[in-house]
Short mmCIF file of C-alpha atoms in Angstrom, two decimals:
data_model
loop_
_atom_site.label_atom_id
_atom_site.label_comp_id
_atom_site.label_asym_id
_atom_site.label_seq_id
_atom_site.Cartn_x
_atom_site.Cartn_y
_atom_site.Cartn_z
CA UNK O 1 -50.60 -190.60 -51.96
CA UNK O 2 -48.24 -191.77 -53.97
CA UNK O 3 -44.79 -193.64 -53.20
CA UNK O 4 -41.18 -193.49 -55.08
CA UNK O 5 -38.85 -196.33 -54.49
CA UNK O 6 -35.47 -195.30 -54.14
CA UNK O 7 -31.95 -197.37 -53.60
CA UNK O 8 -28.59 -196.09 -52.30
CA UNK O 9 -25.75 -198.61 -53.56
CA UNK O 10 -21.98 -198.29 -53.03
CA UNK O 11 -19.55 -200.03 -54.82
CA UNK O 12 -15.80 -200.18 -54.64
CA UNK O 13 -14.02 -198.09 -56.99
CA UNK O 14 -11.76 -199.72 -60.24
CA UNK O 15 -9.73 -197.44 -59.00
CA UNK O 16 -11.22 -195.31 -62.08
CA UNK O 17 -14.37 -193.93 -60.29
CA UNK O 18 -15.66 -192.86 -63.58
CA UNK O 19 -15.61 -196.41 -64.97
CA UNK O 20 -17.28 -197.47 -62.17
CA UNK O 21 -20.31 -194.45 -62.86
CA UNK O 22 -20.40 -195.68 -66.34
CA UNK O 23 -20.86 -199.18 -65.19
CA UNK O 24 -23.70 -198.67 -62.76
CA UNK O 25 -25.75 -196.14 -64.75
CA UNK O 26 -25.90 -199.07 -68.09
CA UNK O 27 -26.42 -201.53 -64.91
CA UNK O 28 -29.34 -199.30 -63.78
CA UNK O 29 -30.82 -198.72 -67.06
CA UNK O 30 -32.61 -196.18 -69.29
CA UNK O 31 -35.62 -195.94 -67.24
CA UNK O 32 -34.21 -195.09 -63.73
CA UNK O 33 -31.64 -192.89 -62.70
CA UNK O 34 -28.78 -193.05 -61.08
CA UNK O 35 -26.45 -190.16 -59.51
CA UNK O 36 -23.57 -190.20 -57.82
CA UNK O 37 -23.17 -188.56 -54.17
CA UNK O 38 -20.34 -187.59 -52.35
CA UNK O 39 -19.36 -189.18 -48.53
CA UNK O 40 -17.75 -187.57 -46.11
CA UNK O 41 -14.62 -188.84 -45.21
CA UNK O 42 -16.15 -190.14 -41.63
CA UNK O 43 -13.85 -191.91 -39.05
CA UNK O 44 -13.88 -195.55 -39.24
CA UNK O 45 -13.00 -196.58 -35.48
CA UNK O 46 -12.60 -200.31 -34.09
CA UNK O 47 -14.65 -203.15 -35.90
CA UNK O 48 -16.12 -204.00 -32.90
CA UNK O 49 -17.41 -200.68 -33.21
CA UNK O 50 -18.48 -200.61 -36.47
CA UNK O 51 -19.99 -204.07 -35.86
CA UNK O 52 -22.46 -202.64 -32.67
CA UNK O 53 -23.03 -199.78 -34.67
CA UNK O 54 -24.82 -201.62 -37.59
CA UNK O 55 -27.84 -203.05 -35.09
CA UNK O 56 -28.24 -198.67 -33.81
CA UNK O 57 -28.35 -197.98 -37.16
CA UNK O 58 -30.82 -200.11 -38.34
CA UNK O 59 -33.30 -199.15 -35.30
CA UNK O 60 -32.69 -195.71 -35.21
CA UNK O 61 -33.83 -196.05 -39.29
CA UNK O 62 -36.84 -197.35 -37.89
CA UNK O 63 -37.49 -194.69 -35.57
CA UNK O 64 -37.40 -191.91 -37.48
CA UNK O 65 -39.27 -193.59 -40.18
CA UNK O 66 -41.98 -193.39 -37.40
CA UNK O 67 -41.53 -189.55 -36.72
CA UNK O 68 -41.91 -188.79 -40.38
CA UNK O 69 -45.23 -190.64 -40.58
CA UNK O 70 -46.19 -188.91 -37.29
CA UNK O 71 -45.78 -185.26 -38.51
CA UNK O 72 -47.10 -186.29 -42.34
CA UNK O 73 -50.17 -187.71 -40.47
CA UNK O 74 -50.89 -184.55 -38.21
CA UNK O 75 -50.39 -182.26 -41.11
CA UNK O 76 -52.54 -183.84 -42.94
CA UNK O 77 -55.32 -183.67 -40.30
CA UNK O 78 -54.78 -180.15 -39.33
CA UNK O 79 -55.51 -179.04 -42.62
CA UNK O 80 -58.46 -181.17 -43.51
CA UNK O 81 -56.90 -183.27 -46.23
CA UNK O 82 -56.06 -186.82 -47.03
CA UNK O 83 -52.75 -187.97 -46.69
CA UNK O 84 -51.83 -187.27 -50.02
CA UNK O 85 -50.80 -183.40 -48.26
CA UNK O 86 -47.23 -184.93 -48.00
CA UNK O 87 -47.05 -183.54 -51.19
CA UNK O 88 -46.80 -180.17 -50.08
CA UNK O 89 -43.78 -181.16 -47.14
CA UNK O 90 -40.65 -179.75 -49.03
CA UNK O 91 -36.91 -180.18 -47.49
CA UNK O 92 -36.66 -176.22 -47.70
CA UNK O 93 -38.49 -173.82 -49.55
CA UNK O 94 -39.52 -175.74 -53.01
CA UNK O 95 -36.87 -178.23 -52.39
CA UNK O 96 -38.45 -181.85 -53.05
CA UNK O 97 -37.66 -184.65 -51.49
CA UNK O 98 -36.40 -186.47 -55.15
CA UNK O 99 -34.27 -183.19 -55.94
CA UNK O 100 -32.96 -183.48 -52.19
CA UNK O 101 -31.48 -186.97 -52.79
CA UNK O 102 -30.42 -186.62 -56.31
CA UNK O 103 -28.34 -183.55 -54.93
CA UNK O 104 -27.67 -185.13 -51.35
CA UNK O 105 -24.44 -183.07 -49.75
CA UNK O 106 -23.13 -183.37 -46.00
CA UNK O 107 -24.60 -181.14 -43.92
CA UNK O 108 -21.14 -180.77 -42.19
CA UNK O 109 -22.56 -177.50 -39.85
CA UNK O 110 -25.32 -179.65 -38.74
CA UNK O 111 -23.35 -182.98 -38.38
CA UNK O 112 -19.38 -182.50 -38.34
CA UNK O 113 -17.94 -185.78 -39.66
CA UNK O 114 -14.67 -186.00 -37.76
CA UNK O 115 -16.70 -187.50 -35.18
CA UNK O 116 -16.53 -190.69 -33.87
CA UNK O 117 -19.24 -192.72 -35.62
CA UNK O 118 -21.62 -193.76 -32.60
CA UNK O 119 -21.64 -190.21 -31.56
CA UNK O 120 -22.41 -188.82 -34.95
CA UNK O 121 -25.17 -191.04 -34.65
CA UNK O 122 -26.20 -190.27 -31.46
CA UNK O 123 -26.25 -186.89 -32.53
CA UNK O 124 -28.34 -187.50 -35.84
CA UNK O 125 -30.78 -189.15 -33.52
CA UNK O 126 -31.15 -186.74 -30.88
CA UNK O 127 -31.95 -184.16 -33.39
CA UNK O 128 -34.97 -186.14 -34.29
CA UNK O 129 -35.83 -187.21 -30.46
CA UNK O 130 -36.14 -183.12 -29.88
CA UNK O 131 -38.33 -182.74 -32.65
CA UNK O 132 -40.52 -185.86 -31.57
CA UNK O 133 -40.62 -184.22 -28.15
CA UNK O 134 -41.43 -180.64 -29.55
CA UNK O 135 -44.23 -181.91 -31.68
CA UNK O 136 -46.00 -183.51 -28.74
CA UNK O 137 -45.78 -180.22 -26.50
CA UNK O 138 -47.34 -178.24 -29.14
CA UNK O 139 -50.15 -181.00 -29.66
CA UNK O 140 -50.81 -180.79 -25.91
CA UNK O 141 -51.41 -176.95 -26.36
CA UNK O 142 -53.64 -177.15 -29.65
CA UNK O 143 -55.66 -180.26 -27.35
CA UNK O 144 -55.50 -177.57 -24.80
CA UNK O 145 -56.50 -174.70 -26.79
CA UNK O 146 -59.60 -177.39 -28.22
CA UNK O 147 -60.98 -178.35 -25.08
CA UNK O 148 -61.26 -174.34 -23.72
CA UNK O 149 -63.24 -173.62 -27.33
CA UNK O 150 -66.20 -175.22 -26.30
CA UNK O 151 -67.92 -178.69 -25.26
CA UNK O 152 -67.16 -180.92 -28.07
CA UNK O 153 -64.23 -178.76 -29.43
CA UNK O 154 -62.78 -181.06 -32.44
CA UNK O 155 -59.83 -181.74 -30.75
CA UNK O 156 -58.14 -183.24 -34.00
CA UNK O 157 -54.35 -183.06 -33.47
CA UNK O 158 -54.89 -185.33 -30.28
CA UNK O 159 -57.04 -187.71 -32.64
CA UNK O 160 -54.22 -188.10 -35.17
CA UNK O 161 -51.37 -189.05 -31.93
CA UNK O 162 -52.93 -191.20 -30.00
CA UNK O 163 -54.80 -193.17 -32.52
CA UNK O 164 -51.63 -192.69 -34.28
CA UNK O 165 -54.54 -193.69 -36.82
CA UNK O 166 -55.89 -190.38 -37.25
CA UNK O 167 -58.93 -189.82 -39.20
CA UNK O 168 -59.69 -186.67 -41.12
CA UNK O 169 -60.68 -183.60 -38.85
CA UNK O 170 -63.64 -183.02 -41.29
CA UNK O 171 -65.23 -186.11 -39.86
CA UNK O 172 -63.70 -185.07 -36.51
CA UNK O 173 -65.79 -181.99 -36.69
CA UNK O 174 -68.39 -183.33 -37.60
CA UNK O 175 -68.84 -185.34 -35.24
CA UNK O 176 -68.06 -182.94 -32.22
CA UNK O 177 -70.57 -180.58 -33.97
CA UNK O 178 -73.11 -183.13 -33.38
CA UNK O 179 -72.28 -183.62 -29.95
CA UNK O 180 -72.02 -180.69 -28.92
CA UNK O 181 -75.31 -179.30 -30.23
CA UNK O 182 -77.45 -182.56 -28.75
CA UNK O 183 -79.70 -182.53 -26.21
CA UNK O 184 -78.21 -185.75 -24.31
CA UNK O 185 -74.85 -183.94 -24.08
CA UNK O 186 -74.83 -180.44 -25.73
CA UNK O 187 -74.28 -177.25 -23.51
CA UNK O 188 -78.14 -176.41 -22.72
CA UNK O 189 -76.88 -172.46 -22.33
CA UNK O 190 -76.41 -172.58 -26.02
CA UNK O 191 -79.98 -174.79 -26.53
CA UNK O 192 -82.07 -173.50 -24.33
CA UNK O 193 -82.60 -169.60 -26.23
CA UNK O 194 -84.99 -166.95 -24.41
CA UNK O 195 -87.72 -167.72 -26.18
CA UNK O 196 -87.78 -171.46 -25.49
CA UNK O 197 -87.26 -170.55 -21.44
CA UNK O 198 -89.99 -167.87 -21.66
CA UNK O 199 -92.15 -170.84 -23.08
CA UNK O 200 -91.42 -173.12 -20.52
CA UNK O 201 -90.91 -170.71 -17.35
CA UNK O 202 -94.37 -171.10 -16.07
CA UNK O 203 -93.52 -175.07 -15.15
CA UNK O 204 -90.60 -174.31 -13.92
CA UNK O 205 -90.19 -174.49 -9.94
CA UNK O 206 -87.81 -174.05 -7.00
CA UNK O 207 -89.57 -173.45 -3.90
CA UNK O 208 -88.92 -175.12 -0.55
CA UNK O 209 -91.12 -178.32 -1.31
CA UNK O 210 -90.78 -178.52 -5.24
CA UNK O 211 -87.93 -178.24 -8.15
CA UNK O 212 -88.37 -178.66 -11.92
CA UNK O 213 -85.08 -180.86 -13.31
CA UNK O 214 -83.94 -181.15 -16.90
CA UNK O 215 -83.95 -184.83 -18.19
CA UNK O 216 -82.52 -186.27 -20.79
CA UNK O 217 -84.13 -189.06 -22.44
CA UNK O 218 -82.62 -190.61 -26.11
CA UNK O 219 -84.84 -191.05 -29.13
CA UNK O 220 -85.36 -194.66 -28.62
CA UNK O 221 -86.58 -194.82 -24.93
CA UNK O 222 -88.90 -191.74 -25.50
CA UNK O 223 -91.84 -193.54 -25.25
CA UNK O 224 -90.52 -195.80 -22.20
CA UNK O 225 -90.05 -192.52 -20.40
CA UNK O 226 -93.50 -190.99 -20.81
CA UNK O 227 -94.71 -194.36 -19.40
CA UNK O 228 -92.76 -194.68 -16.42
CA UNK O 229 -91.55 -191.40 -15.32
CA UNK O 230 -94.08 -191.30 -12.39
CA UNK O 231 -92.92 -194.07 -10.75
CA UNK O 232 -88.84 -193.29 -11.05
CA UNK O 233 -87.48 -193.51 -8.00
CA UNK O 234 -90.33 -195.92 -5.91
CA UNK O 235 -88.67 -196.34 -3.06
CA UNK O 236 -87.21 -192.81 -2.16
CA UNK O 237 -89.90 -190.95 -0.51
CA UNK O 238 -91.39 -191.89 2.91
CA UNK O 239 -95.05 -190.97 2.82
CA UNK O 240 -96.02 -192.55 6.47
CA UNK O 241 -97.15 -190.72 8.97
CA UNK O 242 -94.59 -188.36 11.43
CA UNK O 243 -94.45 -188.34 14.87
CA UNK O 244 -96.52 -186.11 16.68
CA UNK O 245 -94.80 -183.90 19.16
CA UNK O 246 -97.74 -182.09 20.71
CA UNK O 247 -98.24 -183.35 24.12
CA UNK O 248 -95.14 -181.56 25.94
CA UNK O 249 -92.57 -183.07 23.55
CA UNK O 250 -93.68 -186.76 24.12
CA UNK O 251 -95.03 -188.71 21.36
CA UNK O 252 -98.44 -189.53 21.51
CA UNK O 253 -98.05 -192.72 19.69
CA UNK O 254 -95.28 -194.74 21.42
CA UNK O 255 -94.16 -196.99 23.91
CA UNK O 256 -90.79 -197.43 25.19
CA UNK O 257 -87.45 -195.43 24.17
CA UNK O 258 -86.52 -193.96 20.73
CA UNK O 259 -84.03 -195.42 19.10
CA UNK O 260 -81.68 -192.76 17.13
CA UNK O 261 -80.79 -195.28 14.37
CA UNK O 262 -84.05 -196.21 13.51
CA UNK O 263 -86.20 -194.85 11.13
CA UNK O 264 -88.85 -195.98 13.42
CA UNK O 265 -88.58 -193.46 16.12
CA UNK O 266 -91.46 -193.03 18.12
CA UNK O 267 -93.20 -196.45 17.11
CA UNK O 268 -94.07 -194.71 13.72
CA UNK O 269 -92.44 -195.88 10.60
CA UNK O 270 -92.01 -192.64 7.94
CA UNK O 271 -90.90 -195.13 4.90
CA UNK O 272 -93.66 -198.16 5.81
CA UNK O 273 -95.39 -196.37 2.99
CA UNK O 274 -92.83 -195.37 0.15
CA UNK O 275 -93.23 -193.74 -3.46
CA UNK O 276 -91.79 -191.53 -6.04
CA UNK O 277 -90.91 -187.89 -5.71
CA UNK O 278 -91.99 -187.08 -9.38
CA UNK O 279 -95.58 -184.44 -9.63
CA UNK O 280 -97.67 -186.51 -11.28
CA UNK O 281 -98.52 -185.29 -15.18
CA UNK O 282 -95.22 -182.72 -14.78
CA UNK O 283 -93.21 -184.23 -18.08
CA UNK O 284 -93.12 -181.42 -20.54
CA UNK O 285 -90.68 -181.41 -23.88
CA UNK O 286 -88.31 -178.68 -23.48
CA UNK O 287 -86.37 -179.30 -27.03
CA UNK O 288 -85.87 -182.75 -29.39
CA UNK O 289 -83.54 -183.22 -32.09
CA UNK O 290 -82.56 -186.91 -33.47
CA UNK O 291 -80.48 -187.94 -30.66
CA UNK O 292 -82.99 -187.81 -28.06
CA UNK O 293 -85.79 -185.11 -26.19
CA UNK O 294 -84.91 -182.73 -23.11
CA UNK O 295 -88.06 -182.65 -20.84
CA UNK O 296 -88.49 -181.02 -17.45
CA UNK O 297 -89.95 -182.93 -14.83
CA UNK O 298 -90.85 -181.56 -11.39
CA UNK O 299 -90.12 -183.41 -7.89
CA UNK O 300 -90.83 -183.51 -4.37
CA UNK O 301 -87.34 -181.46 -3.36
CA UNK O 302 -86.79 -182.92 -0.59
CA UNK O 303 -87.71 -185.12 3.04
CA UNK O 304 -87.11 -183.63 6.88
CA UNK O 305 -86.40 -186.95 8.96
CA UNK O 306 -87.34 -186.48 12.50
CA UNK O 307 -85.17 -185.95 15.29
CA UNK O 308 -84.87 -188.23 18.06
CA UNK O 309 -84.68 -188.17 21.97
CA UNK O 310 -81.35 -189.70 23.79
CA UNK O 311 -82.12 -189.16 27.44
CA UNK O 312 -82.48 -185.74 27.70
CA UNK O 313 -80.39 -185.18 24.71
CA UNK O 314 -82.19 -184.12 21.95
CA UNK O 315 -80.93 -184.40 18.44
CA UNK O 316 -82.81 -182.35 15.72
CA UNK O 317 -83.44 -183.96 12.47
CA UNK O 318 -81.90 -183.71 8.72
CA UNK O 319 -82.81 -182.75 5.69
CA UNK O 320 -82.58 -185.01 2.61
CA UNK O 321 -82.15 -184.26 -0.84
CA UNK O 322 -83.97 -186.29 -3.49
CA UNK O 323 -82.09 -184.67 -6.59
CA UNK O 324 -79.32 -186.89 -6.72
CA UNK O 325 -80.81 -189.99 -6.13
CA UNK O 326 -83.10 -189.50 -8.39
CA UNK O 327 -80.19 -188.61 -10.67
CA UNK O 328 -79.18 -192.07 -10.49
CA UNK O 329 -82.54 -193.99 -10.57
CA UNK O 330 -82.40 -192.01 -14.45
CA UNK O 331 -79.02 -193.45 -15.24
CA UNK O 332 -80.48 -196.74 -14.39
CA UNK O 333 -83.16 -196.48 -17.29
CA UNK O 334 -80.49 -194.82 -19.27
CA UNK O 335 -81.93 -191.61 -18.72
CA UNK O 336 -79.52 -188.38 -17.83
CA UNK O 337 -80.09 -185.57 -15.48
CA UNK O 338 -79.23 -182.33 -17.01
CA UNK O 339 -78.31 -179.34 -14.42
CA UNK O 340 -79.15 -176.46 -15.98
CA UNK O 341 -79.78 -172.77 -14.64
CA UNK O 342 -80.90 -170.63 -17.30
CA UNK O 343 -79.24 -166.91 -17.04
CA UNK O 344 -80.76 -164.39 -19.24
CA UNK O 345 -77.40 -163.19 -21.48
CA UNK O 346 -75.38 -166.11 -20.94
CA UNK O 347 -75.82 -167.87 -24.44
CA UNK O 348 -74.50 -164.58 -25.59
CA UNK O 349 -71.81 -164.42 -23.46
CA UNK O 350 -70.98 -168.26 -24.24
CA UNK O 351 -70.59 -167.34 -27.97
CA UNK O 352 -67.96 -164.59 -27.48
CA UNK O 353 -66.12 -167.05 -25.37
CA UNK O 354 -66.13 -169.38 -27.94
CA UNK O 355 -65.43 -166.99 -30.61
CA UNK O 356 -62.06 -166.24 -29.01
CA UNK O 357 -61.65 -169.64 -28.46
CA UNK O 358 -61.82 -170.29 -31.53
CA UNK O 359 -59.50 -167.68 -33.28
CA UNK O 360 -56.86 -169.37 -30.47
CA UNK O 361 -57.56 -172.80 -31.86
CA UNK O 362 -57.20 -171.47 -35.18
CA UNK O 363 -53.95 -169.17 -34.39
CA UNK O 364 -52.64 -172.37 -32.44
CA UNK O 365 -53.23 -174.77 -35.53
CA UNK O 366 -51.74 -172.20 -38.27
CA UNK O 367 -48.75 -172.33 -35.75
CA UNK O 368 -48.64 -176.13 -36.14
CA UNK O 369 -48.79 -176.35 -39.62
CA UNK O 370 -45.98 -174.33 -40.26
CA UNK O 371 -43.96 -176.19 -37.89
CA UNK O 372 -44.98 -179.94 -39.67
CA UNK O 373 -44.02 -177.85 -42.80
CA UNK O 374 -40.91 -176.85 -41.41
CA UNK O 375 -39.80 -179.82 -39.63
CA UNK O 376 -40.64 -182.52 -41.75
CA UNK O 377 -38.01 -181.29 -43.67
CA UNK O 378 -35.36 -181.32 -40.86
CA UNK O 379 -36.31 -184.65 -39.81
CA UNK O 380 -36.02 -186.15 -43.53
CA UNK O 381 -32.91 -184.83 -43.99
CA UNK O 382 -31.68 -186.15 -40.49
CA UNK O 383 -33.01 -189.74 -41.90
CA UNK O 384 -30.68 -189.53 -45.08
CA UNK O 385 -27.79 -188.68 -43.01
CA UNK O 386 -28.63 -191.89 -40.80
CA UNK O 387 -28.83 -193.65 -43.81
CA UNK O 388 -25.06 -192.38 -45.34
CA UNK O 389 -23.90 -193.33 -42.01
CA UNK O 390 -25.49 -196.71 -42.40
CA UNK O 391 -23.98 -197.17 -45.89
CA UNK O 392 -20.21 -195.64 -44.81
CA UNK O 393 -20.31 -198.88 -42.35
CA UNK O 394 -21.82 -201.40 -44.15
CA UNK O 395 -18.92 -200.61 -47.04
CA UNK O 396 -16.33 -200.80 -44.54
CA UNK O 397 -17.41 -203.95 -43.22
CA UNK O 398 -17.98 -205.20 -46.68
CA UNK O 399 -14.91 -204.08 -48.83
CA UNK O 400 -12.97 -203.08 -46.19
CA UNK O 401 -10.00 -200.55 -45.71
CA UNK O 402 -8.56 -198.47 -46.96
CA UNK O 403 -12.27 -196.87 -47.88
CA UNK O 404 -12.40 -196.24 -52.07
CA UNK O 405 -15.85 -196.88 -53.03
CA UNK O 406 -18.73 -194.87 -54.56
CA UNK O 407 -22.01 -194.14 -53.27
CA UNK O 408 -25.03 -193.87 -55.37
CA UNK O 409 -28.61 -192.89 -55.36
CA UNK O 410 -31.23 -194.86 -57.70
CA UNK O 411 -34.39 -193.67 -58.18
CA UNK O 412 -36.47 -196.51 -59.55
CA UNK O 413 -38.78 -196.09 -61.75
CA UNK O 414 -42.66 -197.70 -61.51
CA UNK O 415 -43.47 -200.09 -58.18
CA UNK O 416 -41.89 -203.13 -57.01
CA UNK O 417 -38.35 -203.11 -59.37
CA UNK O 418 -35.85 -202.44 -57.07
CA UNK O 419 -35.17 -205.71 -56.53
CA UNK O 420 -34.94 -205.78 -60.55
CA UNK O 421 -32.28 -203.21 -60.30
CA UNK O 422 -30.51 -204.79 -58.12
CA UNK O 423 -30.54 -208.01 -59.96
CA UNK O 424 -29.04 -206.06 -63.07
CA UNK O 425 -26.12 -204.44 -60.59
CA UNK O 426 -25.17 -207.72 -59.56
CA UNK O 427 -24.90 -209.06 -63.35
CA UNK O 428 -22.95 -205.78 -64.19
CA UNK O 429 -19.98 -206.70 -61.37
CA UNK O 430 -20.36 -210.49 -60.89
CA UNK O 431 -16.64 -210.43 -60.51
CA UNK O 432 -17.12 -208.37 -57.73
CA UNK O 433 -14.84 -209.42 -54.38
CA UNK O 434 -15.18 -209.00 -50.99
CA UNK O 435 -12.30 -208.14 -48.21
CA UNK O 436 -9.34 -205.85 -47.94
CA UNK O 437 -7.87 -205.82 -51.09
CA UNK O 438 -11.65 -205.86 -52.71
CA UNK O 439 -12.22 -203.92 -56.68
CA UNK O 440 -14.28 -204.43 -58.95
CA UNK O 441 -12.33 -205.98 -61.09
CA UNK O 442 -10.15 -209.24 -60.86
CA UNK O 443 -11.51 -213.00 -60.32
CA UNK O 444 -14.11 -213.54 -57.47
CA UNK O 445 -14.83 -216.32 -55.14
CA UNK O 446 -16.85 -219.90 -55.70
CA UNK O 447 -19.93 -218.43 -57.02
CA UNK O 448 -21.97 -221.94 -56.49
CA UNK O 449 -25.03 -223.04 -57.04
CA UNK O 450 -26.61 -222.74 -54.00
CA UNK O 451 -29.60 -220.06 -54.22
CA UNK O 452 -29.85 -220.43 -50.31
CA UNK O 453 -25.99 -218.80 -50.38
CA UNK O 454 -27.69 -215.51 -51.15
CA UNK O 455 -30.06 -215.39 -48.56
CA UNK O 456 -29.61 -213.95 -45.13
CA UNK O 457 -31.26 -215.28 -42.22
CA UNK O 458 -34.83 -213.31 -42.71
CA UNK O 459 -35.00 -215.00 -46.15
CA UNK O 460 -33.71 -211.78 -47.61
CA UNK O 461 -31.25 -211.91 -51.05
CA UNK O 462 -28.20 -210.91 -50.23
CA UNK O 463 -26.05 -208.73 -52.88
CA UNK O 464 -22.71 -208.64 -53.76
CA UNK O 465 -22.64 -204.75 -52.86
CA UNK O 466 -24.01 -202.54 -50.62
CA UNK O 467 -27.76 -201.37 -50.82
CA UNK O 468 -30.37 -199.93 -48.97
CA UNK O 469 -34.26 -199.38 -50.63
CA UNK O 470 -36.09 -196.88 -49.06
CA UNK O 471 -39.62 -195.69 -50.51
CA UNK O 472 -40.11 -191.58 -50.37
CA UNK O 473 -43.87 -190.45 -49.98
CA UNK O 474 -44.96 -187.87 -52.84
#
């Protein structure tokens, strides 16, 4: 990407604007160039307006500086280029950006200029707010349009907002293609093909005692996981003995009265003796890629607590579960429980989703490059018109009425000159005053000595006319 430093100047006519021209362009030099634009003849107002109006301006400059970068930056990452795609972000059709400003006219359809200033640059402004606010609505439906393609979609127009540091959607894809065909995170109906399920399908269980889980172990723990598996989840199962209900309902192996919130009902403890619910020997390797190895492991499914006697109220006993516990005695070890229910067809039926999906995605971005392509334009030419307005009120404020002056755009040429330029204009009409009855000819004021004269109060040099450097993007 490269960048063009441009200036706009105005100056106060002789009253012989074309003296003036002459002056500026041998002030300029050879190696830049200078044209002359035309202002509107724009309503001056109050100079307390005028004065309030300069701080707006100078903000609202800032803010659409911001949008430009915003829908440069998103272009560039829908189409899977560097940012040097701001090449291809004309004003309108092959209008450039340089051939723009060297030809700059009032858009006086868009922005009549018999309005008051503030709300010509309200209006200026709000033209860019929509255009902010359109651009996010259309991100939220491409993000939208991403996330329903698939797990791990590339979502890349969210990744260049809200970093508002986006980085290339080649990387982006790459990246989501790796996730999303991983065995720690990847959709296992894609993975897990019919002949790796006919392979395994003779370990896997689901009966009333026993279920075979999917588990999820990364590269670097494999081995910790074959070591340990069998005693995941130590304290979960109760392997004492139950209460014996065979002599006419009474346990055989108590004294005194149940208590229901006990796991000791009955004088017999069911979790004195504790252990794992994983089958012994039941790891297996279902798939393994670099990230990490999908095994199946089978476990006890689940425990019946006993019931308990209140009186004569009896209450039966519950069921419990072990799945999910044991779920989170794997995230402990950084291990991760995979649900997964293979259905014969349904990695089929996933890749036609994701085929349409994907032509969305597609027909969604298409529809978002054209409008960065479009809009960038509007928005740049909205920023130019901010600017005009900028440099109508500075040159009020600085030469004063009646307004006579002539605007200019400088392109400079090379990096880092403008200030060179500027150096040159001020040589060119030293002689230059300031105030109502302002030229460029006649005598000025004390010039001094004092270099800190010339400096405003960020340390900035402060010219004898009116400027404004800007840099364009090519």
């Amino acid at each position: 990407m490269s960048r063009t430093d441009f200036a706009l100047l105005s100056l106060p006519n002789d009253p012989n604007p074309q003296n003036v021209l002459d002056r500026a362009r041998r002030a300029v030099g050879n190696g830049n160039s200078l044209t002359s634009i035309a202002l509107p003849s724009l309503l001056v107002g109050t100079l307390d307006s005028l004065m309030n109006l300069t701080d707006t301006l100078t903000k609202s400059d800032s803010s659409v500086v911001q949008v430009l970068s915003k829908i440069s930056s998103l272009h560039s990452t829908l189409t899977d280029s560097d940012s040097s795609s701001v090449s291809v972000l004309k004003i309108s059709g092959s209008e450039t950006k340089e051939s723009y400003l060297s030809g700059f006219q009032w858009s006086y359809a868009k922005y009549p200029h018999r309005r008051p200033l503030p709300d010509l640059t309200n209006l200026i402004t709000s033209t860019v707010s929509s255009i902010e606010e359109e651009m996010k609505n259309l991100q939220a439906a491409y993000s939208e349009a991403s996330g329903r393609a698939g797990e791990g979609g590339g979502d890349r127009a969210s990744s260049s907002s809200s970093k508002g540091n986006s980085s290339s959607s080649s990387s982006s894809n790459s990246s989501s293609n790796s996730s999303s065909n991983s065995v720690i995170n990847g959709n296992l109906t894609m993975l897990i093909t019919e002949p790796i399920h006919a392979k395994i399908s003779p370990y896997l269980l689901d009966s009333d005692y026993l279920k075979t889980i999917y588990v999820a172990v990364p590269a670097s723990l494999k081995k910790n996981f074959l070591e340990t598996y069998e005693s995941l989840g130590g304290d979960l199962v109760g392997f004492g003995v139950a209460r014996d209900w065979t002599n006419d309902g009474a346990p055989t192996a108590t004294t005194g009265v149940d208590d229901p919130a006990s796991t000791t009902a009955g004088g017999l403890d069911r979790h004195k003796v504790r252990g794992s619910p994983v089958v012994p020997g039941s790891a297996r390797v279902v798939l393994e890629d670099r990230e990490g190895c999908l095994f199946i492991v089978t476990i006890l499914k689940g425990q019946f607590e006993p019931g308990y006697v209140d009186g004569k109220h009896f209450t039966p006993g519950v069921s419990n579960c072990f799945e999910e516990e044991f779920g989170k005695c794997l995230r402990d070890k950084r291990f991760v429980l995979r649900k997964f229910e293979f259905v014969s067809g349904a990695a089929r039926d996933e890749r036609e989703r994701r085929e349409k999906a994907r032509q969305q995605v597609e027909h969604v971005r298409a529809s978002l490059v054209r409008w960065c392509r479009t809009n960038y334009g509007e928005v740049f030419t909205a920023w130019i018109h901010l600017k005009v307005v900028r440099l109508f009120v500075e040159s009020v404020l600085r030469y004063g009425l009646p307004v006579d002056i002539s605007a200019f755009v400088v392109r400079v040429a090379g990096e880092g000159n403008v200030d060179k330029v500027f150096d040159s204009v001020t040589e060119e009409f030293a002689k230059l005053k300031m105030g109502n009855d302002g030229g460029v000819g006649g005598a000025g004021g004390d010039e001094g000595d004092d270099e800190d004269a010339n400096k405003d109060e960020n340390g900035d040099t402060v010219y004898n006319f009116v400027s404004q450097k800007f840099s364009v993007e090519e």
